[in-house]
């Protein structure tokens, strides 16, 4: 019986050691699970931030697409206006050339008229000068004639 008790004691001791080891393994697993839970919470937080960033990028892309569409619409409008603008520019260029030609003709006419007027004034002044000289000569002759009488 003693042998049987010793064997039972040894078995119980061995069982206690095994349970102690199992308890330690369970504690290690629990600690690992806590660490894993913390890491999963960090990962979840990171994924939520990544999702928020993704949504912000998506909104930015949508906003940029809307701006690009507006720019495209403006480019199309400007491109549609280009033929009219070119035609108007051509008409304005023709009008400017016509105005320049008219200005040149007016300048030529004014120059001719001024030269003609100056020539006429010059002739009239020379005529007046000649008349004045003749009048002086006559006055001088009258003076001389009056002095001799």
PDB file of C-alpha atoms in Angstrom:
ATOM      1  CA  UNK A   1       0.000   0.000   0.000  1.00  0.00           C
ATOM      2  CA  UNK A   2       2.846   2.280   0.842  1.00  0.00           C
ATOM      3  CA  UNK A   3       4.219   1.765  -2.599  1.00  0.00           C
ATOM      4  CA  UNK A   4       0.950   2.611  -4.073  1.00  0.00           C
ATOM      5  CA  UNK A   5       0.758   5.777  -1.962  1.00  0.00           C
ATOM      6  CA  UNK A   6       4.280   6.744  -2.962  1.00  0.00           C
ATOM      7  CA  UNK A   7       3.419   6.226  -6.596  1.00  0.00           C
ATOM      8  CA  UNK A   8       0.221   8.245  -6.128  1.00  0.00           C
ATOM      9  CA  UNK A   9       2.179  10.991  -4.353  1.00  0.00           C
ATOM     10  CA  UNK A  10       4.721  11.055  -7.153  1.00  0.00           C
ATOM     11  CA  UNK A  11       1.902  11.196  -9.703  1.00  0.00           C
ATOM     12  CA  UNK A  12       0.179  14.012  -7.817  1.00  0.00           C
ATOM     13  CA  UNK A  13       3.500  15.858  -7.521  1.00  0.00           C
ATOM     14  CA  UNK A  14       4.076  15.400 -11.214  1.00  0.00           C
ATOM     15  CA  UNK A  15       0.501  16.490 -11.914  1.00  0.00           C
ATOM     16  CA  UNK A  16       1.023  19.606  -9.722  1.00  0.00           C
ATOM     17  CA  UNK A  17       4.220  20.440 -11.587  1.00  0.00           C
ATOM     18  CA  UNK A  18       2.391  19.945 -14.889  1.00  0.00           C
ATOM     19  CA  UNK A  19      -0.482  22.142 -13.693  1.00  0.00           C
ATOM     20  CA  UNK A  20       2.003  24.769 -12.550  1.00  0.00           C
ATOM     21  CA  UNK A  21       3.662  24.683 -15.957  1.00  0.00           C
ATOM     22  CA  UNK A  22       0.246  24.788 -17.628  1.00  0.00           C
ATOM     23  CA  UNK A  23      -0.730  27.725 -15.408  1.00  0.00           C
ATOM     24  CA  UNK A  24       2.442  29.558 -16.494  1.00  0.00           C
ATOM     25  CA  UNK A  25       1.694  28.805 -20.158  1.00  0.00           C
ATOM     26  CA  UNK A  26      -1.894  30.083 -19.673  1.00  0.00           C
ATOM     27  CA  UNK A  27      -0.525  33.283 -18.037  1.00  0.00           C
ATOM     28  CA  UNK A  28       1.945  33.728 -20.914  1.00  0.00           C
ATOM     29  CA  UNK A  29      -0.846  33.183 -23.439  1.00  0.00           C
ATOM     30  CA  UNK A  30      -3.039  35.716 -21.587  1.00  0.00           C
ATOM     31  CA  UNK A  31      -0.187  38.217 -21.597  1.00  0.00           C
ATOM     32  CA  UNK A  32       0.386  37.564 -25.298  1.00  0.00           C
ATOM     33  CA  UNK A  33      -3.341  38.006 -25.945  1.00  0.00           C
ATOM     34  CA  UNK A  34      -3.312  41.355 -24.084  1.00  0.00           C
ATOM     35  CA  UNK A  35      -0.313  42.439 -26.154  1.00  0.00           C
ATOM     36  CA  UNK A  36      -2.067  41.256 -29.314  1.00  0.00           C
ATOM     37  CA  UNK A  37      -5.236  43.134 -28.274  1.00  0.00           C
ATOM     38  CA  UNK A  38      -3.194  46.328 -27.814  1.00  0.00           C
ATOM     39  CA  UNK A  39      -1.546  45.817 -31.173  1.00  0.00           C
ATOM     40  CA  UNK A  40      -4.946  45.178 -32.769  1.00  0.00           C
ATOM     41  CA  UNK A  41      -6.297  48.401 -31.211  1.00  0.00           C
ATOM     42  CA  UNK A  42      -3.300  50.278 -32.646  1.00  0.00           C
ATOM     43  CA  UNK A  43      -3.878  48.620 -36.010  1.00  0.00           C
ATOM     44  CA  UNK A  44      -7.579  49.486 -35.873  1.00  0.00           C
ATOM     45  CA  UNK A  45      -6.713  53.111 -35.075  1.00  0.00           C
ATOM     46  CA  UNK A  46      -4.224  53.152 -37.953  1.00  0.00           C
ATOM     47  CA  UNK A  47      -6.804  51.664 -40.313  1.00  0.00           C
ATOM     48  CA  UNK A  48      -9.385  54.263 -39.236  1.00  0.00           C
ATOM     49  CA  UNK A  49      -6.876  57.067 -39.898  1.00  0.00           C
ATOM     50  CA  UNK A  50      -5.992  55.491 -43.244  1.00  0.00           C
ATOM     51  CA  UNK A  51      -9.695  55.306 -44.074  1.00  0.00           C
ATOM     52  CA  UNK A  52     -10.146  58.970 -43.072  1.00  0.00           C
ATOM     53  CA  UNK A  53      -7.140  59.906 -45.232  1.00  0.00           C
ATOM     54  CA  UNK A  54      -8.552  57.864 -48.099  1.00  0.00           C
ATOM     55  CA  UNK A  55     -11.892  59.679 -47.806  1.00  0.00           C
ATOM     56  CA  UNK A  56     -10.132  63.059 -47.679  1.00  0.00           C
ATOM     57  CA  UNK A  57      -8.101  62.143 -50.765  1.00  0.00           C
ATOM     58  CA  UNK A  58     -11.258  60.976 -52.497  1.00  0.00           C
ATOM     59  CA  UNK A  59     -12.981  64.298 -51.718  1.00  0.00           C
ATOM     60  CA  UNK A  60      -9.900  66.149 -52.963  1.00  0.00           C
ATOM     61  CA  UNK A  61      -9.897  64.156 -56.189  1.00  0.00           C
ATOM     62  CA  UNK A  62     -13.610  64.846 -56.661  1.00  0.00           C
ATOM     63  CA  UNK A  63     -13.039  68.560 -56.008  1.00  0.00           C
ATOM     64  CA  UNK A  64     -10.096  68.591 -58.417  1.00  0.00           C
ATOM     65  CA  UNK A  65     -12.185  66.798 -61.020  1.00  0.00           C
ATOM     66  CA  UNK A  66     -14.895  69.436 -60.638  1.00  0.00           C
ATOM     67  CA  UNK A  67     -12.311  72.217 -61.067  1.00  0.00           C
ATOM     68  CA  UNK A  68     -10.838  70.469 -64.079  1.00  0.00           C
ATOM     69  CA  UNK A  69     -14.329  70.176 -65.564  1.00  0.00           C
ATOM     70  CA  UNK A  70     -14.896  73.894 -65.019  1.00  0.00           C
ATOM     71  CA  UNK A  71     -11.561  74.693 -66.644  1.00  0.00           C
ATOM     72  CA  UNK A  72     -12.405  72.382 -69.532  1.00  0.00           C
ATOM     73  CA  UNK A  73     -15.760  74.146 -69.965  1.00  0.00           C
ATOM     74  CA  UNK A  74     -14.032  77.541 -69.963  1.00  0.00           C
ATOM     75  CA  UNK A  75     -11.475  76.318 -72.491  1.00  0.00           C
ATOM     76  CA  UNK A  76     -14.275  75.050 -74.719  1.00  0.00           C
ATOM     77  CA  UNK A  77     -16.097  78.400 -74.430  1.00  0.00           C
ATOM     78  CA  UNK A  78     -12.893  80.285 -75.213  1.00  0.00           C
ATOM     79  CA  UNK A  79     -12.207  77.983 -78.143  1.00  0.00           C
ATOM     80  CA  UNK A  80     -15.744  78.623 -79.376  1.00  0.00           C
ATOM     81  CA  UNK A  81     -15.188  82.376 -79.149  1.00  0.00           C
ATOM     82  CA  UNK A  82     -11.869  82.254 -81.006  1.00  0.00           C
ATOM     83  CA  UNK A  83     -13.311  82.447 -84.567  1.00  0.00           C
ATOM     84  CA  UNK A  84     -15.398  85.499 -83.619  1.00  0.00           C
ATOM     85  CA  UNK A  85     -12.413  87.079 -81.878  1.00  0.00           C
ATOM     86  CA  UNK A  86     -10.180  86.424 -84.894  1.00  0.00           C
ATOM     87  CA  UNK A  87     -12.817  87.873 -87.225  1.00  0.00           C
ATOM     88  CA  UNK A  88     -13.238  90.925 -84.977  1.00  0.00           C
ATOM     89  CA  UNK A  89      -9.471  91.326 -84.742  1.00  0.00           C
ATOM     90  CA  UNK A  90      -9.204  91.165 -88.543  1.00  0.00           C
ATOM     91  CA  UNK A  91     -11.964  93.762 -88.907  1.00  0.00           C
ATOM     92  CA  UNK A  92     -10.270  95.998 -86.353  1.00  0.00           C
ATOM     93  CA  UNK A  93      -6.967  95.609 -88.178  1.00  0.00           C
ATOM     94  CA  UNK A  94      -8.615  96.614 -91.478  1.00  0.00           C
ATOM     95  CA  UNK A  95     -10.242  99.627 -89.780  1.00  0.00           C
ATOM     96  CA  UNK A  96      -6.918 100.660 -88.248  1.00  0.00           C
ATOM     97  CA  UNK A  97      -5.232 100.445 -91.643  1.00  0.00           C
ATOM     98  CA  UNK A  98      -8.035 102.522 -93.183  1.00  0.00           C
ATOM     99  CA  UNK A  99      -7.702 105.088 -90.386  1.00  0.00           C
ATOM    100  CA  UNK A 100      -3.955 105.211 -90.906  1.00  0.00           C
ATOM    101  CA  UNK A 101      -4.457 105.786 -94.646  1.00  0.00           C
ATOM    102  CA  UNK A 102      -7.051 108.505 -93.927  1.00  0.00           C
ATOM    103  CA  UNK A 103      -4.710 110.105 -91.411  1.00  0.00           C
ATOM    104  CA  UNK A 104      -1.888 110.108 -93.960  1.00  0.00           C
ATOM    105  CA  UNK A 105      -4.160 111.691 -96.588  1.00  0.00           C
ATOM    106  CA  UNK A 106      -5.323 114.286 -94.069  1.00  0.00           C
ATOM    107  CA  UNK A 107      -1.714 114.983 -93.084  1.00  0.00           C
ATOM    108  CA  UNK A 108      -0.727 115.365 -96.735  1.00  0.00           C
ATOM    109  CA  UNK A 109      -3.700 117.663 -97.407  1.00  0.00           C
ATOM    110  CA  UNK A 110      -2.983 119.798 -94.336  1.00  0.00           C
ATOM    111  CA  UNK A 111       0.709 120.034 -95.272  1.00  0.00           C
ATOM    112  CA  UNK A 112      -0.191 121.059 -98.839  1.00  0.00           C
ATOM    113  CA  UNK A 113      -2.778 123.592 -97.657  1.00  0.00           C
ATOM    114  CA  UNK A 114      -0.391 125.067 -95.069  1.00  0.00           C
ATOM    115  CA  UNK A 115       2.424 125.312 -97.635  1.00  0.00           C
ATOM    116  CA  UNK A 116       0.062 126.928-100.138  1.00  0.00           C
ATOM    117  CA  UNK A 117      -1.170 129.364 -97.493  1.00  0.00           C
ATOM    118  CA  UNK A 118       2.405 130.155 -96.439  1.00  0.00           C
ATOM    119  CA  UNK A 119       3.407 130.693-100.066  1.00  0.00           C
ATOM    120  CA  UNK A 120       0.402 132.980-100.552  1.00  0.00           C
ATOM    121  CA  UNK A 121       1.182 134.874 -97.340  1.00  0.00           C
ATOM    122  CA  UNK A 122       4.806 135.127 -98.425  1.00  0.00           C
ATOM    123  CA  UNK A 123       3.748 136.585-101.800  1.00  0.00           C
ATOM    124  CA  UNK A 124       1.375 139.007-100.114  1.00  0.00           C
ATOM    125  CA  UNK A 125       4.091 140.067 -97.643  1.00  0.00           C
ATOM    126  CA  UNK A 126       6.576 140.560-100.492  1.00  0.00           C
ATOM    127  CA  UNK A 127       3.936 142.594-102.336  1.00  0.00           C
ATOM    128  CA  UNK A 128       3.287 144.670 -99.209  1.00  0.00           C
ATOM    129  CA  UNK A 129       7.030 145.089 -98.726  1.00  0.00           C
ATOM    130  CA  UNK A 130       7.430 146.237-102.337  1.00  0.00           C
ATOM    131  CA  UNK A 131       4.467 148.622-101.931  1.00  0.00           C
ATOM    132  CA  UNK A 132       5.967 149.918 -98.713  1.00  0.00           C
ATOM    133  CA  UNK A 133       9.335 150.460-100.411  1.00  0.00           C
ATOM    134  CA  UNK A 134       7.626 152.239-103.268  1.00  0.00           C
ATOM    135  CA  UNK A 135       5.635 154.353-100.812  1.00  0.00           C
ATOM    136  CA  UNK A 136       8.833 155.226 -98.925  1.00  0.00           C
ATOM    137  CA  UNK A 137      10.515 156.184-102.151  1.00  0.00           C
ATOM    138  CA  UNK A 138       7.536 158.373-103.097  1.00  0.00           C
ATOM    139  CA  UNK A 139       7.458 159.920 -99.613  1.00  0.00           C
ATOM    140  CA  UNK A 140      11.211 160.530 -99.839  1.00  0.00           C
ATOM    141  CA  UNK A 141      10.793 162.087-103.265  1.00  0.00           C
ATOM    142  CA  UNK A 142       7.975 164.279-101.977  1.00  0.00           C
ATOM    143  CA  UNK A 143      10.124 165.350 -99.052  1.00  0.00           C
ATOM    144  CA  UNK A 144      12.979 166.196-101.345  1.00  0.00           C
ATOM    145  CA  UNK A 145      10.571 167.990-103.710  1.00  0.00           C
ATOM    146  CA  UNK A 146       9.062 169.953-100.826  1.00  0.00           C
ATOM    147  CA  UNK A 147      12.467 170.965 -99.579  1.00  0.00           C
ATOM    148  CA  UNK A 148      13.472 172.426-102.968  1.00  0.00           C
ATOM    149  CA  UNK A 149      10.342 174.478-103.309  1.00  0.00           C
TER     150      UNK A 149
END
